[in-house]
Structures are given as structure tokens and as C-alpha cells.
mmCIF file of C-alpha atoms in Angstrom:
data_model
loop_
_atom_site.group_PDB
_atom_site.id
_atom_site.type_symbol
_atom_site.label_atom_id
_atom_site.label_comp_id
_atom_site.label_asym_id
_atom_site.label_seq_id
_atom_site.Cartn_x
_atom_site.Cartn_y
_atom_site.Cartn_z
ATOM 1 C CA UNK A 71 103.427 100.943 87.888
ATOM 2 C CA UNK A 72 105.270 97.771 86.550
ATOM 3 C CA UNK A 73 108.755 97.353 87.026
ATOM 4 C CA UNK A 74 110.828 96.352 84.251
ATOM 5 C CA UNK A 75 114.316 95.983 82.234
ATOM 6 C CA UNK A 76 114.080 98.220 79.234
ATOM 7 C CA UNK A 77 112.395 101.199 78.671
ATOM 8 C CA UNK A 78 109.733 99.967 75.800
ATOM 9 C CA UNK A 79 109.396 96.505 76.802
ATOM 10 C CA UNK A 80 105.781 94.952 76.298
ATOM 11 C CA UNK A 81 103.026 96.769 75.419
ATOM 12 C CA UNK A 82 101.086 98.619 77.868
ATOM 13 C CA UNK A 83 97.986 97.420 78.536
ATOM 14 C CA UNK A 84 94.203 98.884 78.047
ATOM 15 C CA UNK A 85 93.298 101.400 80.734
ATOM 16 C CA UNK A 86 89.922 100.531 82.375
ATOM 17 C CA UNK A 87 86.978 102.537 81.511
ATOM 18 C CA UNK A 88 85.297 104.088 84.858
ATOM 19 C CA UNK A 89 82.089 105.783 85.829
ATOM 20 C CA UNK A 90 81.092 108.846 86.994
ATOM 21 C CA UNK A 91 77.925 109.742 89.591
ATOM 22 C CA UNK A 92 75.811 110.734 86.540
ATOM 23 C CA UNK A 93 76.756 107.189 85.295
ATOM 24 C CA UNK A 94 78.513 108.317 82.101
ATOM 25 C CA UNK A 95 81.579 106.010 80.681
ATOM 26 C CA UNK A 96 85.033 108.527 81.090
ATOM 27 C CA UNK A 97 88.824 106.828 80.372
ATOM 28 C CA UNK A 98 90.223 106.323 83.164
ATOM 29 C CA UNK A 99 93.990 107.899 82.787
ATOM 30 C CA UNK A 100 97.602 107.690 84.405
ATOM 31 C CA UNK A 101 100.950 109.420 84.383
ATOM 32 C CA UNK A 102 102.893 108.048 81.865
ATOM 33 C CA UNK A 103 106.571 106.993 82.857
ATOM 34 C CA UNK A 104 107.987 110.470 82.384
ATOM 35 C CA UNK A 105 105.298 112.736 82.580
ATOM 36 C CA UNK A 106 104.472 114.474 86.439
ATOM 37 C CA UNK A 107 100.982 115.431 87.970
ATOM 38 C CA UNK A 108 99.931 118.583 86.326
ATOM 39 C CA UNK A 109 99.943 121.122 89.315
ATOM 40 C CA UNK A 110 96.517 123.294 88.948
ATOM 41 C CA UNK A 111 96.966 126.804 90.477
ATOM 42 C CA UNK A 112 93.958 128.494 92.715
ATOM 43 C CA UNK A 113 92.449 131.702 90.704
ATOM 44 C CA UNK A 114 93.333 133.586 94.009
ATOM 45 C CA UNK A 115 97.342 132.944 93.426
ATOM 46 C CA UNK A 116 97.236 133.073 89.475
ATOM 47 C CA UNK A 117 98.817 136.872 89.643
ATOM 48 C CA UNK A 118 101.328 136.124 92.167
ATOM 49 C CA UNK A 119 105.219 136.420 91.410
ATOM 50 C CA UNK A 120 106.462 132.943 90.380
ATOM 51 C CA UNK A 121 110.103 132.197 92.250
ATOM 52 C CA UNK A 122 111.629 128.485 91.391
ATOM 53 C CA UNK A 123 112.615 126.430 93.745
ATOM 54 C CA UNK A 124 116.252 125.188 93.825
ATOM 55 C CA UNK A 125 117.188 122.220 92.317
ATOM 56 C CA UNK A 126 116.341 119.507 95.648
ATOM 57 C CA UNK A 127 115.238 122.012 97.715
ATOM 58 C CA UNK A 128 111.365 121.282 97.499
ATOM 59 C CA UNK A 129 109.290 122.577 100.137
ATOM 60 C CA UNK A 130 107.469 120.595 102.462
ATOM 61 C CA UNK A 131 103.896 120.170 103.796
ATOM 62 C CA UNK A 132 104.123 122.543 107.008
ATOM 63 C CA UNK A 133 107.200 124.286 106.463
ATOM 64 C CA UNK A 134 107.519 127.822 105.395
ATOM 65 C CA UNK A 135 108.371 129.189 102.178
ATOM 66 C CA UNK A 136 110.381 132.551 101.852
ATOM 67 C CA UNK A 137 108.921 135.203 101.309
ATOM 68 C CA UNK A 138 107.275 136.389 98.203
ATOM 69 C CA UNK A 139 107.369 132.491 96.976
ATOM 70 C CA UNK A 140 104.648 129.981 96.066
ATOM 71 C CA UNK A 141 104.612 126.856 98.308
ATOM 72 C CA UNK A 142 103.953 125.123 95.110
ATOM 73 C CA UNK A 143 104.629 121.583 96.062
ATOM 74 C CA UNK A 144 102.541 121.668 98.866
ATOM 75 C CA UNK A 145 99.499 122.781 96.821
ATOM 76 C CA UNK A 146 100.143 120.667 94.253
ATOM 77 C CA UNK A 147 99.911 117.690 96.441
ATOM 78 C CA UNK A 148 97.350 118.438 97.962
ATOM 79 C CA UNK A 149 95.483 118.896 95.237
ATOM 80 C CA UNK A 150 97.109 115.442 93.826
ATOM 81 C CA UNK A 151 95.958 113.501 96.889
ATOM 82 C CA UNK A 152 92.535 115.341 96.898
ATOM 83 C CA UNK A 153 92.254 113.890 93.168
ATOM 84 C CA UNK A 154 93.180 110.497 93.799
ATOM 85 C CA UNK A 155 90.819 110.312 96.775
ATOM 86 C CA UNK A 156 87.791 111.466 94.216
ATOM 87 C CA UNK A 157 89.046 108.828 91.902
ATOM 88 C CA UNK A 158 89.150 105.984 94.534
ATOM 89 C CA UNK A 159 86.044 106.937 95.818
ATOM 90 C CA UNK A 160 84.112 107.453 92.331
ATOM 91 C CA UNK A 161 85.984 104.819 90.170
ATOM 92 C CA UNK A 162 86.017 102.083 92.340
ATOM 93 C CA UNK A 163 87.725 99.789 89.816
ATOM 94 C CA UNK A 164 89.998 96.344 91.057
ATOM 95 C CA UNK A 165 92.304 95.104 89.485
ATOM 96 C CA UNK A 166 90.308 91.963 89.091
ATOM 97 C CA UNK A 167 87.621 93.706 87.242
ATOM 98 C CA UNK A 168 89.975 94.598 84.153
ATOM 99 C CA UNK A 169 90.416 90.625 83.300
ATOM 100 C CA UNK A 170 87.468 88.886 81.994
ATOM 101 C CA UNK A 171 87.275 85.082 83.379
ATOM 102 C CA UNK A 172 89.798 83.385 81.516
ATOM 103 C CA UNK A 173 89.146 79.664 81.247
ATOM 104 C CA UNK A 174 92.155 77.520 83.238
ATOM 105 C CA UNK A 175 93.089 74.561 84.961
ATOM 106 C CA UNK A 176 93.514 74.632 88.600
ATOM 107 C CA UNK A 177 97.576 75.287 89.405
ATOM 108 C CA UNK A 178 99.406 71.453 89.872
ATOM 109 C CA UNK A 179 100.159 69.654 92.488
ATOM 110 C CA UNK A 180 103.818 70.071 93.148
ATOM 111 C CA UNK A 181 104.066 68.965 96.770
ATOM 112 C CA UNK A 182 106.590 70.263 99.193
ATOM 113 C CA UNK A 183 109.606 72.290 97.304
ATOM 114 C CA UNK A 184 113.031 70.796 98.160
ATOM 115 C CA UNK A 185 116.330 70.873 95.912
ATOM 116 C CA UNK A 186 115.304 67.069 94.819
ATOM 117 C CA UNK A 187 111.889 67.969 93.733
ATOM 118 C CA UNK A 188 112.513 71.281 91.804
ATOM 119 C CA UNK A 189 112.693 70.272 88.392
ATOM 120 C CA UNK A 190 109.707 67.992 88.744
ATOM 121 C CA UNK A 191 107.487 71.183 89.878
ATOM 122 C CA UNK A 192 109.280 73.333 87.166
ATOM 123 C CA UNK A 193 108.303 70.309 84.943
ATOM 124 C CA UNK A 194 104.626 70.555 86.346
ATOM 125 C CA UNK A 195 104.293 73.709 85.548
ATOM 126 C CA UNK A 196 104.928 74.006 82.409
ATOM 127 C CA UNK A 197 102.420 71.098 81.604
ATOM 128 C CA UNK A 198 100.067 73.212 83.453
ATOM 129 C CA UNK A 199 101.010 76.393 81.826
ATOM 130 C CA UNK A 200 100.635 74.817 78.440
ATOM 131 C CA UNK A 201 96.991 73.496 79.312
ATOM 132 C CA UNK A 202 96.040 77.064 80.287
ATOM 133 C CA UNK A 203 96.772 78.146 76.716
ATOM 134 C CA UNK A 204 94.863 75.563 75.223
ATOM 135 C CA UNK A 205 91.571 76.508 77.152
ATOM 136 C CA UNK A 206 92.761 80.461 76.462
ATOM 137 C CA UNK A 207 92.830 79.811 72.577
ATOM 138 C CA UNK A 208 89.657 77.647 72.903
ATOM 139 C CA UNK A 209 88.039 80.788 75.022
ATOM 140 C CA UNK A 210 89.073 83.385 71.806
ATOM 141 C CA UNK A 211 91.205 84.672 73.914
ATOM 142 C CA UNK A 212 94.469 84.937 71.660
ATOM 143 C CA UNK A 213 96.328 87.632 73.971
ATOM 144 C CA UNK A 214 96.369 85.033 77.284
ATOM 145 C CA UNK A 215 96.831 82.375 75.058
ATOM 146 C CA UNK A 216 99.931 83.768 73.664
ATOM 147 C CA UNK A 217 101.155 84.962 76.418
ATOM 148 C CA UNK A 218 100.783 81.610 78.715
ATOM 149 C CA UNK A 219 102.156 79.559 75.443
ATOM 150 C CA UNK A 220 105.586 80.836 76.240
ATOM 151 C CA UNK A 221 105.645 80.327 80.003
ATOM 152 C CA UNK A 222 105.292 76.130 79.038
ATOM 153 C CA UNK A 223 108.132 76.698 76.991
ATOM 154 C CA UNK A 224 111.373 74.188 78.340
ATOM 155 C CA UNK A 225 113.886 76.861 79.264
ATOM 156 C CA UNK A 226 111.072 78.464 81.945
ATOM 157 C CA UNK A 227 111.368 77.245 85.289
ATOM 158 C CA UNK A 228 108.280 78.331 87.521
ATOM 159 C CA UNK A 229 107.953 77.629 91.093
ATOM 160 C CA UNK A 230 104.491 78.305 91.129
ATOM 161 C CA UNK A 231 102.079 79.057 88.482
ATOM 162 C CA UNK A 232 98.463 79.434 87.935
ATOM 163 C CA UNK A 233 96.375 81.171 85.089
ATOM 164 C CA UNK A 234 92.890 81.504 86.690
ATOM 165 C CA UNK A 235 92.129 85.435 86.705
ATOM 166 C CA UNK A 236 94.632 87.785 86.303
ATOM 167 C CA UNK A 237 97.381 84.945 87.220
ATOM 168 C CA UNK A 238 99.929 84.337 89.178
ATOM 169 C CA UNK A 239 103.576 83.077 89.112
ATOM 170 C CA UNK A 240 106.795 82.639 90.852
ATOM 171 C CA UNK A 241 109.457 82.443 87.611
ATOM 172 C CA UNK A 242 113.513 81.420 88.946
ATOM 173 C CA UNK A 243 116.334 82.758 86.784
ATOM 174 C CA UNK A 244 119.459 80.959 87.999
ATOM 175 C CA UNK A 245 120.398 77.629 90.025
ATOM 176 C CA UNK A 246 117.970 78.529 92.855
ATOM 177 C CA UNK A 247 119.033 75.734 94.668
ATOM 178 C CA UNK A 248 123.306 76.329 94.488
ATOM 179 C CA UNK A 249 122.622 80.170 94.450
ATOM 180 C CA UNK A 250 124.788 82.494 96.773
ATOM 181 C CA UNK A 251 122.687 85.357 96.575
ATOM 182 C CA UNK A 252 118.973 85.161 96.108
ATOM 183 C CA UNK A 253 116.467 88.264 95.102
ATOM 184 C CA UNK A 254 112.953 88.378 95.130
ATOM 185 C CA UNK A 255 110.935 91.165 93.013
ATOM 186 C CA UNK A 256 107.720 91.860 94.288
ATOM 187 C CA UNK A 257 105.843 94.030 91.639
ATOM 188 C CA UNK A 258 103.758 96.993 91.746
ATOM 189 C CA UNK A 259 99.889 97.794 90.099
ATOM 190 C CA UNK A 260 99.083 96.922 86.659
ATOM 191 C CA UNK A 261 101.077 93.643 86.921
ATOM 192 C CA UNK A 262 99.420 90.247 85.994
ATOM 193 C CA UNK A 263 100.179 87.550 83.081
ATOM 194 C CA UNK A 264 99.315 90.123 80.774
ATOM 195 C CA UNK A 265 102.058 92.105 81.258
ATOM 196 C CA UNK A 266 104.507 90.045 82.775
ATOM 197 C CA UNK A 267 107.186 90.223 80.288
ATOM 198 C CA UNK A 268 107.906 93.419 81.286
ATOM 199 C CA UNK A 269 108.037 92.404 84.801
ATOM 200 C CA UNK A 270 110.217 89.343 83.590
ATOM 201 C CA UNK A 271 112.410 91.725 81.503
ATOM 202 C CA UNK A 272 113.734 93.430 85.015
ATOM 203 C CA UNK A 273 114.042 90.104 86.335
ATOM 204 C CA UNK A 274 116.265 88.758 83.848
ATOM 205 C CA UNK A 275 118.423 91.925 83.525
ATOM 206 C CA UNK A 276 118.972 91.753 87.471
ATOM 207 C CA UNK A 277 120.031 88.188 87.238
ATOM 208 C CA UNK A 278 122.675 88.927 83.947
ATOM 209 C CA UNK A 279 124.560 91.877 86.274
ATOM 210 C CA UNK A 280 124.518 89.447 89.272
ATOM 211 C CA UNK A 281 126.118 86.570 87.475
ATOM 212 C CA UNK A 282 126.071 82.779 87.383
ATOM 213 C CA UNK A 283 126.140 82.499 91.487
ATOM 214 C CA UNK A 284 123.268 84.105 92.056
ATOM 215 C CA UNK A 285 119.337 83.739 91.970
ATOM 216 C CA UNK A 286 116.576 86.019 90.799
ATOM 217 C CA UNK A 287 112.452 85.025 91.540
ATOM 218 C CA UNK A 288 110.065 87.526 89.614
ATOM 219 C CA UNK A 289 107.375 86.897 92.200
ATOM 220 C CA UNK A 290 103.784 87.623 91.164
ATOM 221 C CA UNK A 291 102.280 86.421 94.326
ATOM 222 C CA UNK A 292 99.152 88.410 94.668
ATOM 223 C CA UNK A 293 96.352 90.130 92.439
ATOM 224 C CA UNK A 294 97.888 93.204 92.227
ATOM 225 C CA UNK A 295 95.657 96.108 91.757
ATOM 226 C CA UNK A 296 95.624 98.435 88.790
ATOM 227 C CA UNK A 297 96.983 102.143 88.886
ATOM 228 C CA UNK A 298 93.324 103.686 88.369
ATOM 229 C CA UNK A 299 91.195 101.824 91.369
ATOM 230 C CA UNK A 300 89.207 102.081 94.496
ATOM 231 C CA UNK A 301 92.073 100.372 96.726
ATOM 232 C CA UNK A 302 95.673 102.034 95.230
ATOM 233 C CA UNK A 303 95.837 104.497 98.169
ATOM 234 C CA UNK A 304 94.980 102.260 101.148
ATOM 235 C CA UNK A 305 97.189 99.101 102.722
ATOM 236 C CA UNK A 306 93.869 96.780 102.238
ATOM 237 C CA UNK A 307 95.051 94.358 99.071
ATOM 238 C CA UNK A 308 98.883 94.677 100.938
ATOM 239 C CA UNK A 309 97.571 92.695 104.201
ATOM 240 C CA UNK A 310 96.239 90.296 102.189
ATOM 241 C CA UNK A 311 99.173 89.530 100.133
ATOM 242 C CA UNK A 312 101.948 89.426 102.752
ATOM 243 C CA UNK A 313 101.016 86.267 104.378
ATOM 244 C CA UNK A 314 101.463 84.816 100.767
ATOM 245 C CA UNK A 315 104.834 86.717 100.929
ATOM 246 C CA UNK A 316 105.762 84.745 103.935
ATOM 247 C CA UNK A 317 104.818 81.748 103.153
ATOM 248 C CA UNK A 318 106.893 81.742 99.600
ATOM 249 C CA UNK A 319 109.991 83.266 101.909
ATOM 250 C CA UNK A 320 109.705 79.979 104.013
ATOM 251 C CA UNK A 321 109.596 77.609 101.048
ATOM 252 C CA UNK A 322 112.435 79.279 99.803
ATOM 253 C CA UNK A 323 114.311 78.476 102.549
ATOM 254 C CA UNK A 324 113.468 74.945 102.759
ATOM 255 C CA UNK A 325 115.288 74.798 98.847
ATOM 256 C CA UNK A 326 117.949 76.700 99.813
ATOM 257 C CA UNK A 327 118.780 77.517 103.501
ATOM 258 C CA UNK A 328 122.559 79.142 103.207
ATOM 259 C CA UNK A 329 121.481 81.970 100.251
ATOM 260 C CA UNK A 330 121.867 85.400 101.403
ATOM 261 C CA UNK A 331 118.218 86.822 100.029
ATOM 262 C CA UNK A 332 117.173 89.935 99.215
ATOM 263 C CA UNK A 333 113.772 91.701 99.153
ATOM 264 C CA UNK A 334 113.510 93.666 96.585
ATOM 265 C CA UNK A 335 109.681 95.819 95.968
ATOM 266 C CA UNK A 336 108.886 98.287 93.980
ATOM 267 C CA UNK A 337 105.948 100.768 93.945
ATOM 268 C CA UNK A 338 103.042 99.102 95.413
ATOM 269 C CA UNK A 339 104.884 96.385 96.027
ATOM 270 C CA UNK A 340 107.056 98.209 98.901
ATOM 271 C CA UNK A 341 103.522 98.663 100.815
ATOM 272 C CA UNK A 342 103.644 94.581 100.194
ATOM 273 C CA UNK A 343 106.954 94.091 101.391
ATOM 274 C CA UNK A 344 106.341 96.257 104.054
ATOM 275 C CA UNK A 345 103.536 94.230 105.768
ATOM 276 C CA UNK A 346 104.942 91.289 105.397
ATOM 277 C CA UNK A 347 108.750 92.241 106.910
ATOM 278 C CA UNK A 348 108.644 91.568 110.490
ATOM 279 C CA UNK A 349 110.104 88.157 110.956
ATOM 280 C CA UNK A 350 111.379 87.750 107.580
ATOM 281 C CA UNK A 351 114.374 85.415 107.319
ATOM 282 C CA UNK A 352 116.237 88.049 105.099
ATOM 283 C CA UNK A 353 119.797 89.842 104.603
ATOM 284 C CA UNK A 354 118.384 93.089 102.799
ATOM 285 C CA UNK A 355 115.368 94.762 101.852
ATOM 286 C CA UNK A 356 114.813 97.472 98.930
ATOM 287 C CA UNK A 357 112.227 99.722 98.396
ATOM 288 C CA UNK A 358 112.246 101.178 94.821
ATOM 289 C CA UNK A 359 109.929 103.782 93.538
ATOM 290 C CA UNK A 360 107.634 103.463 96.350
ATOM 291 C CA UNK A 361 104.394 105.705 97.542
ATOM 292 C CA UNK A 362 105.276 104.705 101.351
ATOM 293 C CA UNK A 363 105.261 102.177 103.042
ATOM 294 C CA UNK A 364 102.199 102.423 105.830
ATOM 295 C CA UNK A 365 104.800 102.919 108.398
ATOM 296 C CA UNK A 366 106.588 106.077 109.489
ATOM 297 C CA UNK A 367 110.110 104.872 109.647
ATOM 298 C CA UNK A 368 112.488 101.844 108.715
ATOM 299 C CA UNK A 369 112.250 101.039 112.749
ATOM 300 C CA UNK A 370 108.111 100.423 112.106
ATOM 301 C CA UNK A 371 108.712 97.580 109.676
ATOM 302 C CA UNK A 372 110.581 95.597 112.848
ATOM 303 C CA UNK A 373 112.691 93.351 110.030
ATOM 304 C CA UNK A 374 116.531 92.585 111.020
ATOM 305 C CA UNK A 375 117.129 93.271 107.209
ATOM 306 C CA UNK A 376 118.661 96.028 106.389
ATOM 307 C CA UNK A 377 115.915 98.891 104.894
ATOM 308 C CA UNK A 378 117.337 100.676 101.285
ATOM 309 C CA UNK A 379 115.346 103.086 99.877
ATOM 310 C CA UNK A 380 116.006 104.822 95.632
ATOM 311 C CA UNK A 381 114.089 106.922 93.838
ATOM 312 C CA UNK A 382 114.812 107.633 90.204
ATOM 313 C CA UNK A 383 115.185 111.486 89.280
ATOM 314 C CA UNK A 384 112.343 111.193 86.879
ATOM 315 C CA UNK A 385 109.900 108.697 88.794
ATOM 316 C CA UNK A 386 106.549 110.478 89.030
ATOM 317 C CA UNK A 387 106.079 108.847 92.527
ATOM 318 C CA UNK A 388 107.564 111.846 93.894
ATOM 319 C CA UNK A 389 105.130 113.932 93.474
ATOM 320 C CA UNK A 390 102.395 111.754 95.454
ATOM 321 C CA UNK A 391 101.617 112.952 99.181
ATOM 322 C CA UNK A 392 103.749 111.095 101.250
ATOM 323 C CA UNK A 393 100.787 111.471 103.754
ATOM 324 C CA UNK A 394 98.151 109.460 105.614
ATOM 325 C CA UNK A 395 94.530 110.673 106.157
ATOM 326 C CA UNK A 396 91.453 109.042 107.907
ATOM 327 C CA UNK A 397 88.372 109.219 105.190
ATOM 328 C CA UNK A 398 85.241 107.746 105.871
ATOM 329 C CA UNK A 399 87.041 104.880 108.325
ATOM 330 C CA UNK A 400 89.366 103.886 106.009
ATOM 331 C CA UNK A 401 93.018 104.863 106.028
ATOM 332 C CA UNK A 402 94.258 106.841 102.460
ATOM 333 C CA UNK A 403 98.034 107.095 101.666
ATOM 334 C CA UNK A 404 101.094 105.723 102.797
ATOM 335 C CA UNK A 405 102.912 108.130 105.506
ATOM 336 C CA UNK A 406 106.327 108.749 105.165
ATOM 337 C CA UNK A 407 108.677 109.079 101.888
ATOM 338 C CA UNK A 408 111.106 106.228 102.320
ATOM 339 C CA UNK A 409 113.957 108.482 100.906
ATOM 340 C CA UNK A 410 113.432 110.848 103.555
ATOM 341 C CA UNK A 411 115.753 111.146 106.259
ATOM 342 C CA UNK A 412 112.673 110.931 108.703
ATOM 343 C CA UNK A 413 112.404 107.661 107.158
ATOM 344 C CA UNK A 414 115.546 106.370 108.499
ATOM 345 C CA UNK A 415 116.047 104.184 105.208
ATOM 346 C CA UNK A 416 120.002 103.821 104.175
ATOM 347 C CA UNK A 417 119.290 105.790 100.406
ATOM 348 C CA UNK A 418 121.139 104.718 97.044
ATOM 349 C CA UNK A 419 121.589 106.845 94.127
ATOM 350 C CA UNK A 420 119.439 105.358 91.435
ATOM 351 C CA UNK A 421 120.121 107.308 88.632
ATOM 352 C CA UNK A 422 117.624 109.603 86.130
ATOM 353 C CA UNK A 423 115.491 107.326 85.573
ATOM 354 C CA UNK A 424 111.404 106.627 85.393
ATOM 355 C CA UNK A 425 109.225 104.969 87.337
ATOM 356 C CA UNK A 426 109.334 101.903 85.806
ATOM 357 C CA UNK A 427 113.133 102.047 84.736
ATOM 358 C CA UNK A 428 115.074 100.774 87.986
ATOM 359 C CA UNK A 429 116.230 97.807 86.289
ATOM 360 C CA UNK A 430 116.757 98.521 83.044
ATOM 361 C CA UNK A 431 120.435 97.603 81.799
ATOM 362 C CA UNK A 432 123.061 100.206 82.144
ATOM 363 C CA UNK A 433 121.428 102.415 84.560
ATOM 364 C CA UNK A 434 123.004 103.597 88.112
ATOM 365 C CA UNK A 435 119.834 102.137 89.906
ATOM 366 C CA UNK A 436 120.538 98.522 88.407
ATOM 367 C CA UNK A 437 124.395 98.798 89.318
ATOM 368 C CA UNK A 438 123.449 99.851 92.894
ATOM 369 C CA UNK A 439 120.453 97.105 93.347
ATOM 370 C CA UNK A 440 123.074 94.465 92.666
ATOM 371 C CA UNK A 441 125.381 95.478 94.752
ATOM 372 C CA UNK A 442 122.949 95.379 97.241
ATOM 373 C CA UNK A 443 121.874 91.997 96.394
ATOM 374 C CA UNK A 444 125.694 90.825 96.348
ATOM 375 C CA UNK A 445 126.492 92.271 99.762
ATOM 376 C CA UNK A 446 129.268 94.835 98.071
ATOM 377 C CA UNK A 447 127.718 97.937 99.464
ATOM 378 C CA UNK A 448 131.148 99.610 99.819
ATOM 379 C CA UNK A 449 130.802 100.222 96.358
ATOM 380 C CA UNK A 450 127.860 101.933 95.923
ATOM 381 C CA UNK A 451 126.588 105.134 95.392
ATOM 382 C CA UNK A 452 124.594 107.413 97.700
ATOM 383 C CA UNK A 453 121.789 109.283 97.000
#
């Protein structure tokens, strides 16, 4: 669920292998960008008449259908949530467990971030960055060593960075400290040095359509968790990752106090974002193709920031149950559809796109994110 500029950017990486009870190896498997959950009719309904529903006129868990129809999208996901419950409680695969240990030097000492002491920590950085793809090449590993090589390159400018694990990184695109307008992308699953030029790709395109006065940070914060695992449908990896959130919000502001900043999450990420809102020193937040949040309504996540919510028209995301359920003590699924109007969320067309398409150049959703980000939200469009 990576977020990202163009459509083919980067190349996906390997799906984790998982087991079943009897122990035998199965690949593990996803939706791809454009492709929906399968629904899987019951034998019982297989010779009933088939009506279609009209175009945005789904039906909802609990609500009637008319008469002689199929509640189809309330079986369906059902049966989707049903599925990914088996899956998180057969497969129980982390994120962390799809990285082999990666030699790497512990992240530098850059000391307390200020608008004097940011190039020496971008400067720092880089060193370090470069370091971590010596000890990657020396490891055999030619991927991570490839793809930490370019982060040391001159023209990168990272506030943090560290290449233990899966990684992690905070990359600026812009004149953080002079910036008007500030944005902050927190990514979804599946997103870790890897892959981050496809998260970088978004990053880059936001900055281009916001121009030379504002900021963008591509901020890869926390171990996010891959697509296929144990922990995708519960809030447990979000509450650890939004005091990191916070934290990086506050240094921000210590470089740059006037900045009107911007939240902007996508998939898991909004379950993130949404942890870590209350108290946030922030102008706007965005939720982009997101499962839910953990809360019921914009009102739950107590932020003063205004709450947007867009969903492309082909985002698979849709079809996940926007539903919470108690299993076995633990807490599956993420409640309310933030494009809902129960959600209370102020919505934004976003255009046709995928899930992982919201900033790629060109599209409605990047136009409208921008605008958001620049505070011209009398020129957007609604969804």
C-alpha cells in the first residue's frame, strides 16, 4: 500500500512466503493497484436473480436492499474481513520479518535541529548513508546497497536517517527552513528503504505542484508493516509510531515555527496519523486511501486541524469493512470510512485513480492535495 508519484515507479517488492496450520509454504498474495477483492457467492444464492447496483449507490452493512436484489457488498465484505482475519491469524508475518539483518552503522549524531544546524545534519547524513552502503555491498547485499548509495548522494537532504532493518528516513524537498507551507507524508504498509523511491516519487511530485515556497518531508518514521501480516487490521504498530510522529512534528517546529503544515497519510498511515493527532501543532490533516482510522468520526481524533478525507474511484480500499470487531481480545479493523458522511471528514474529489496513485502528476487527487496544503481550498473540488 505505498504511496507514490507515477503509476510504475520502482519495482514492487517480493511478497513474503507464509505458513499454513499443516506447516506447508503458500505465497502470500495482495490486490494489485487496480484489481478489487474477488466477491465469492454462497451456493444457497448462486440461482438468485442478479440486479446491479447503481453507480454510488452501494448498500450498506444493516440496511435493506430492495426487493428481489443481492446485498452483494455486504456479503462480500464480510467475507473480505472474515479472510483477512484467517490471514492475520494464520500468517502472522511483520513487516520486520521480510528484511534480513542488514549490516549498518548506528544513525549520526545530529544534535538539536535548528535553521543554523540543518545542513550540517543533512551533511551527516549522507556520510552516514554512504557508510551503510559500504557495509550493504560488503554483506552481498547489492539491492540495499544500491539503494542507500543514492540517499548519500549531495543533492539529498535527510533530516533523519538510519539503515538498520528495514530503515528509516525523514527526506526534505524544498527550503524547509524559509518554507510557507510545509507537508508531511506519512506512508502506508510495504514501505521501507527498499521501496522508498516510490514513496519519494509522490514526495517530489507534491513538492513540483506546490512550488518554490513550499516544503515537502517524505517521512518514514516507523517500521511499517507489510500488506500480508499478523498486525495490518489492528491499531497495535499505529500506537507505537505516533509518539515518533509527535516528536518529529515538534522538531519541525523548532526549524521552522511560522510554516503552515500539513498532515498528509495515506493508507495505513491515516491509522498513524490518527493516533498521533490530538495536540498536533497543525493547519490541515489528509487522509488518503485509508482503511479507517480507529475512531468513529473526525470529532474522535480531537486535532484543531482541519480533517480531509479522498478516495480514488479505483482504490481497492473500498472494498475493506469499514468495521471494528473484538477477536480473541484484540481489536480487528478500523471503524468508520473516512469518506462517509458519518465520518464527518470535509471530502475532496480525488479523481479515478488507484490505491497507490494519489500523487501521481496530472491527476485531480494531486491538484486537490495541494490546494489543501496551500490553504486555497476555494478552489477545489468536492467529492
Amino acid at each position: 500500500m505505498e504511496l507514490r508519484g507515477t503509476a510504475n515507479a520502482g519495482r514492487a517488492a517480493p511478497q513474503p512466503k507464509r505458513t499454513q496450520r499443516s506447516g506447508r509454504p503458500v505465497q502470500a498474495g495482495q490486490p494489485s493497484q487496480t484489481e478489487r477483492p474477488v466477491q465469492v457467492d454462497r451456493p444457497d444464492q448462486q440461482d438468485q436473480p442478479d440486479q446491479q447496483d447503481q453507480p454510488g449507490q452501494l448498500s450498506q452493512p444493516g440496511q435493506l436492499s430492495p426487493p428481489g436484489s443481492r446485498p452483494r457488498w455486504p456479503r462480500a465484505r464480510r467475507g473480505l474481513l472474515a479472510a483477512l482475519i484467517t490471514g492475520a491469524l494464520v500468517a502472522p508475518i511483520s513487516a520486520a520479518a521480510t528484511h534480513p539483518e542488514i549490516p549498518a552503522p548506528a544513525p549520526a549524531h545530529t544534535g538539536t535541529l535548528t535553521p543554523t544546524t540543518l545542513d550540517s545534519a543533512y551533511a551527516a547524513n549522507r556520510v552516514n548513508a554512504a557508510e551503510a552502503a559500504r557495509m550493504a555491498a560488503a554483506h552481498g547485499d547489492r539491492s540495499r546497497a544500491a539503494a542507500v548509495r543514492s540517499m548519500a548522494d549531495p543533492s539529498r537532504h535527510f533530516l533523519t536517517f538510519d539503515a538498520r532493518g528495514s530503515g528509516r528516513a525523514a527526506e526534505v524537498f524544498g527550503d524547509l527552513a524559509k518554507a510557507d507551507h510545509v507537508a508531511v507524508l506519512v506512508p502506508g504498509s510495504d514501505t521501507s528503504l527498499d521501496t522508498y523511491d516510490r514513496f519519494r516519487a509522490g514526495a517530489l511530485a507534491l513538492q513540483k505542484r506546490l512550488g518554490p515556497r513550499a516544503a515537502v518531508i517524505a517521512w518514514l518514521g516507523y517500521e511499517t508493516l507489510g500488506t500480508i501480516s499478523a498486525d495490518v487490521l489492528t491499531t497495535g504498530l499505529a500506537k507505537e509510531a505516533a509518539p515518533e510522529l509527535r516528536e518529529f512534528i515538534r522538531e519541525l517546529r523548532r526549524v521552522n515555527g511560522h510554516a503552515r503544515l500539513t498532515l498528509l497519510c495515506h493508507s495505513y498511515g491515516t491509522v498513524v496519523g490518527a493516533r498521533a493527532a490530538s495536540g498536533l501543532d497543525i493547519s490541515e490533516m489528509v487522509l488518503i486511501g485509508s482503511p479507517g482510522t480507529g475512531v468513529d468520526s473526525a470529532a474522535g481524533l480531537h486535532t484543531k486541524a482541519r480533517v480531509w478525507a479522498g478516495r480514488g474511484g479505483d482504490d481497492w480500499i473500498a472494498d475493506v469493512p469499514h468495521t471494528r470487531a473484538d477477536l480473541f481480545g484484540t481489536t480487528v479493523g478500523f471503524g468508520t470510512d473516512p469518506v462517509s458522511p458519518a465520518f464527518g471528514a470535509h471530502v475532496f474529489a480525488a479523481g479515478a485513480g488507484g490505491h497507490s496513485d494519489y500523487l501521481k502528476p496530472g491527476s485531480v487527487s494531486l491538484a486537490n492535495i495541494a490546494r489543501i496544503v496551500l490553504g486555497k481550498t476555494p478552489e477545489m473540488t468536492h467529492g
